[in-house]
Structure formats: structure tokens, C-alpha cells
Coordinates of C-alpha atoms in Angstrom, one line a residue:
X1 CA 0.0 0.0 0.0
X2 CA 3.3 2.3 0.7
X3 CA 4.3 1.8 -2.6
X4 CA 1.5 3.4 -3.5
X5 CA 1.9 6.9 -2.1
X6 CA 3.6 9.6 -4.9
X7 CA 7.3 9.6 -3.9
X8 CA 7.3 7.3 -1.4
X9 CA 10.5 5.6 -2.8
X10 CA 12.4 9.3 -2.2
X11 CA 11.0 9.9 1.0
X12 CA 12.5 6.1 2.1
X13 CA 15.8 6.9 0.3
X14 CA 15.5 10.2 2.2
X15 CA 15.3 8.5 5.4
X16 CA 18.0 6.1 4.6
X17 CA 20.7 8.9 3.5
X18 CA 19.9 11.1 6.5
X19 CA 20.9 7.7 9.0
X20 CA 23.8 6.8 6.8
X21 CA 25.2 10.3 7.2
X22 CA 24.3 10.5 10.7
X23 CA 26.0 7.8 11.4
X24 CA 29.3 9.3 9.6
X25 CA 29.2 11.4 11.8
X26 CA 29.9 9.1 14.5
X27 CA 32.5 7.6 12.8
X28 CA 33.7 7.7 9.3
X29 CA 34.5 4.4 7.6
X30 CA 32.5 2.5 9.7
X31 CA 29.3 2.9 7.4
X32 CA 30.6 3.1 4.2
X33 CA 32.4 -0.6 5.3
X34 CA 28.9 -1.6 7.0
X35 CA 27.1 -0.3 3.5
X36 CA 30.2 -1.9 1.2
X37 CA 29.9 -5.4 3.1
X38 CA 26.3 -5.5 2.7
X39 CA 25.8 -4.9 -1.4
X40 CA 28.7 -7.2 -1.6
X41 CA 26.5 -9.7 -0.5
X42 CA 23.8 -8.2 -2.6
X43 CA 21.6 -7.6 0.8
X44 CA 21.0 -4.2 -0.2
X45 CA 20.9 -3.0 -3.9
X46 CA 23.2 -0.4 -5.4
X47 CA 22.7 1.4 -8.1
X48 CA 25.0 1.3 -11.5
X49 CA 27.4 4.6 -10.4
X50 CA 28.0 3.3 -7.1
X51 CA 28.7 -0.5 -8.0
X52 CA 32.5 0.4 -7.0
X53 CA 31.5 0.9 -3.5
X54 CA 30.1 -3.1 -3.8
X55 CA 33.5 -3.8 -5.5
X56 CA 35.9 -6.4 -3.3
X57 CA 38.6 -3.6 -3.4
X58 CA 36.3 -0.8 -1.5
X59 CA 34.9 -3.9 1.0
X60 CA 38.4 -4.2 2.0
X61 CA 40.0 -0.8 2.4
X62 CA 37.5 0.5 4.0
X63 CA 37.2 -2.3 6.5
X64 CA 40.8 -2.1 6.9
X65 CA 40.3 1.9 7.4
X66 CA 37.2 1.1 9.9
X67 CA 39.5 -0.9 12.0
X68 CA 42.3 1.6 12.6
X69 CA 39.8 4.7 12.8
X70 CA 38.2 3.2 16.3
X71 CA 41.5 1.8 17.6
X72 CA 43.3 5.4 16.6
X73 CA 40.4 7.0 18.8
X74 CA 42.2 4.9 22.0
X75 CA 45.3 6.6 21.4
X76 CA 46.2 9.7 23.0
X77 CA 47.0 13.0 21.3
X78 CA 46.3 10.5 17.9
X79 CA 42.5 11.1 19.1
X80 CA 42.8 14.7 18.8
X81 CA 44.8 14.7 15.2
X82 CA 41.8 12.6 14.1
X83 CA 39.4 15.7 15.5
X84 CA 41.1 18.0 12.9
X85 CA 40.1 15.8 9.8
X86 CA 37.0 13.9 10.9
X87 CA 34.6 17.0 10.0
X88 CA 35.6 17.1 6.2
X89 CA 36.2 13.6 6.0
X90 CA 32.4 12.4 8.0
X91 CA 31.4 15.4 5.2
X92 CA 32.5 13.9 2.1
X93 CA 31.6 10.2 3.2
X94 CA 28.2 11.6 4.6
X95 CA 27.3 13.4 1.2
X96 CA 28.6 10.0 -0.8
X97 CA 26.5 7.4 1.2
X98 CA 23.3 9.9 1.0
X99 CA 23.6 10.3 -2.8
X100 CA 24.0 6.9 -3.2
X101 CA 20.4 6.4 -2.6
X102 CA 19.5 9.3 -5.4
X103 CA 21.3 8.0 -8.3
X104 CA 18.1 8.7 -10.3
X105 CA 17.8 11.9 -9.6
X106 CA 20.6 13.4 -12.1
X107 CA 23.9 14.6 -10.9
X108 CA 23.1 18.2 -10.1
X109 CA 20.3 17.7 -8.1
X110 CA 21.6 14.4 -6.5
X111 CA 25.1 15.7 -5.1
X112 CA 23.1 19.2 -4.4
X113 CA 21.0 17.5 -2.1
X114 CA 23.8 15.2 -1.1
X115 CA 26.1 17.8 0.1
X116 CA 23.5 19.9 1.8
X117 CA 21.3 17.1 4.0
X118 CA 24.1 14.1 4.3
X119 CA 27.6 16.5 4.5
X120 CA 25.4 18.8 6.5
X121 CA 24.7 15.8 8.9
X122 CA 27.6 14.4 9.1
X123 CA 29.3 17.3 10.0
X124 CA 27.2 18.7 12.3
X125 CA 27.3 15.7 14.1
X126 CA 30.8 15.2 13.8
X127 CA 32.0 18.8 14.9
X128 CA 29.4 18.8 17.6
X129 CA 31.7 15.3 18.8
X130 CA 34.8 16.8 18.5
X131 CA 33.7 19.4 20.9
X132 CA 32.7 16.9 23.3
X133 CA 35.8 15.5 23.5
X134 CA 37.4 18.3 23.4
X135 CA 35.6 19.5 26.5
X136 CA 36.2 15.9 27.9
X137 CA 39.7 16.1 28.0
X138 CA 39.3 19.7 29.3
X139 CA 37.6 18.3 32.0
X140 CA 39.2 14.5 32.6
X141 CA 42.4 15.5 31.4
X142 CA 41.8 12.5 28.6
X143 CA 40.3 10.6 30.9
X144 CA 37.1 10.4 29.4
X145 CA 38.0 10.3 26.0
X146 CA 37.6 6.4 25.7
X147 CA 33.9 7.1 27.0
X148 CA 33.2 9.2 24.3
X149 CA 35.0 7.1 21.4
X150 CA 33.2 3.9 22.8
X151 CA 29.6 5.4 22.3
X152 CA 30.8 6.8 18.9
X153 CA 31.5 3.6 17.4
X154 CA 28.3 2.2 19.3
X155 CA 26.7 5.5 17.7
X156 CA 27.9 4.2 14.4
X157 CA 27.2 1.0 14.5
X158 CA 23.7 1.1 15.7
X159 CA 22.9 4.4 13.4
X160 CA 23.8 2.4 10.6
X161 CA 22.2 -1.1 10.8
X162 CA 18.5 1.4 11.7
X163 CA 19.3 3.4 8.3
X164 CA 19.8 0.1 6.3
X165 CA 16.5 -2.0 8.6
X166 CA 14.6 0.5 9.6
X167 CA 15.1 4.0 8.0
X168 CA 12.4 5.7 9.4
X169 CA 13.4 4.9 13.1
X170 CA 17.0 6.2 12.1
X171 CA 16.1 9.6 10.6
X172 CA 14.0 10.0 13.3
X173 CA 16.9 9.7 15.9
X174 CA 19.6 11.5 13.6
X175 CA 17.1 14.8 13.8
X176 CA 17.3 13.6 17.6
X177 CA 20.9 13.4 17.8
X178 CA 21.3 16.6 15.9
X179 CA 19.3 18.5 18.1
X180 CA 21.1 17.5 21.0
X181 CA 24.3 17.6 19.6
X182 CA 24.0 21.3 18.3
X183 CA 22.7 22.1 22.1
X184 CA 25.0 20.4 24.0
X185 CA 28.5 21.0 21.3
X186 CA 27.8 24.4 21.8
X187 CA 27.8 24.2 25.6
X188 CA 31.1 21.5 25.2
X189 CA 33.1 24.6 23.8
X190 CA 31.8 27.7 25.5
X191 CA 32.5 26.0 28.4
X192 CA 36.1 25.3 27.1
X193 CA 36.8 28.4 25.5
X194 CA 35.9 29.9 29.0
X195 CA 38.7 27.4 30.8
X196 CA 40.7 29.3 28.5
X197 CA 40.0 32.4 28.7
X198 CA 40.4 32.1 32.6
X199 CA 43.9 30.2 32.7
X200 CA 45.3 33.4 30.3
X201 CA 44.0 35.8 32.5

């Protein structure tokens, strides 16, 4: 009966780019390996221009890349390099992932749409991270840090199988997670910047 409904298909796809980016956000090869591993297996379908990302070669490097990315997050100072790249990076995998799911619309409209819901997700989500653990070690003095990249990768992880099982549930909780992440980011890093400001002074 769904089927039915003008545009349904788009709205679904919709739903499915906005978790995939969300989840980019958390981390960034995680879902593109989770996404690679299953139209490998053909249990999702992928259209004709992203058949590379279904390809043996992208399965492995980006499992390969998923694997160091959440063990490099352990790692002190390594954590914090990460930081300064994750926002680009969870914006270009972001944008790829959701346009993967528009392949019929044309290529303007398709990466247009791409770059402004999934990059906009994904790095929203990602910078809004960043600043928690930025505040985190602030606060811990690194402590905490493994805290925060453990529920990443569980942010990651769960963000993505929702997107690819039940899409609706996981656009629902990305608009969620942006919310709170835009909320509490911003308090994250006025309440570093005033740590700062204070220890100059």
C-alpha cells in the first residue's frame, strides 16, 4: 500500500541517507564498510554509479580503514589529530552514502541534495563530537575520551544497521541526535573556550 503513495521511494531513500550520514558522523568508515559489506553480498541493492562501492577492493579498504579509525580513537594525542580531519572527511563520506540512494535523480540535483542534507549531517554531528571530547579532555584531562569514542563507534554501529532496517526509526533519531548535539556541542566549547580564557587571564 506504501508503494503506492507519490514519492514514497524518495521519502525512504531520504530516510536512509539522513541515517547513513548521521552515522558518519559518529564515525567515518565504519558505514561506508557496513554499507560496502552488505551490497557485496547483494543484501542491499546499489545502483549502477556506485557499484564500485560493492566492488571487493572498497569492502576491504574501508574495512581495513574502519579498523584503525576506532582503535586510533584509543590513542592519546592520535585522538585529537583525528578531530582536525573527521569533519571534512564524515562530510564527504556523509554526502557519498546519501547520494548513493538518489542515483536517479541526475547529478546536479543528486550531489546538491547530497552535500547539503548528508555533508550537513555528518558534520554537524561530527564537529558537535569533536567538541565533546574536546571538552572531555578539558575536563578529565583525557580521561574520558575512551567514553566518548566507545559510544561513537556504538553511535555508528547502531545508526547504521537502523538506516539500512529501519530507516524511518533512524532519521528520526539522527534529527534527535542533531538537536542534541548542536545544544550540548555548543555548551562543550563555551565551556572550554571559558577554561581558556580564565587560565590566560
Amino acid at each position: 500500500m506504501l508503494d503506492q503513495v507519490p514519492y514514497f521511494s524518495y521519502v525512504i531513500s531520504a530516510f536512509i541517507g539522513i541515517g547513513l550520514s548521521a552515522a558518519t558522523g559518529f564515525r567515518v568508515f565504519l558505514p561506508l564498510f557496513a554499507v560496502s559489506l552488505a551490497s557485496y553480498f547483494h543484501w542491499i541493492p546499489m545502483s549502477e554509479s556506485f557499484e564500485w562501492l560493492a566492488g571487493l577492493p572498497a569492502l576491504i579498504t574501508t574495512g581495513i580503514a574502519t579498523v584503525v579509525e576506532i582503535l586510533a580513537y584509543y590513542i592519546p594525542f592520535v585522538d585529537h589529530l583525528l578531530d582536525t580531519v573527521s569533519v571534512p572527511m564524515a562530510t564527504v563520506a556523509g554526502s557519498i552514502l546519501f547520494a548513493s540512494q538518489f542515483a536517479e535523480l541526475g547529478t546536479f540535483p543528486q550531489w546538491a541534495l547530497a552535500l547539503i542534507a548528508g555533508g550537513g549531517t555528518a558534520a554537524t554531528i561530527s564537529s558537535g563530537f569533536a567538541g565533546i571530547r574536546a571538552a572531555s579532555t578539558a575536563t578529565t584531562g583525557g580521561l574520558g575520551n575512551s567514553v566518548v569514542g566507545t559510544t561513537e563507534t556504538a553511535g555508528a554501529g547502531i545508526m547504521t544497521v537502523l538506516a539500512m532496517v529501519a530507516p524511518i526509526i533512524a532519521a528520526i533519531l539522527a534529527i534527535i541526535l542533531l538537536v542534541v548535539v548542536v545544544v550540548y556541542g555548543r555548551k562543550a566549547w563555551r565551556k572550554l573556550r571559558g577554561k581558556k580564557t580564565a587560565s590566560t587571564e
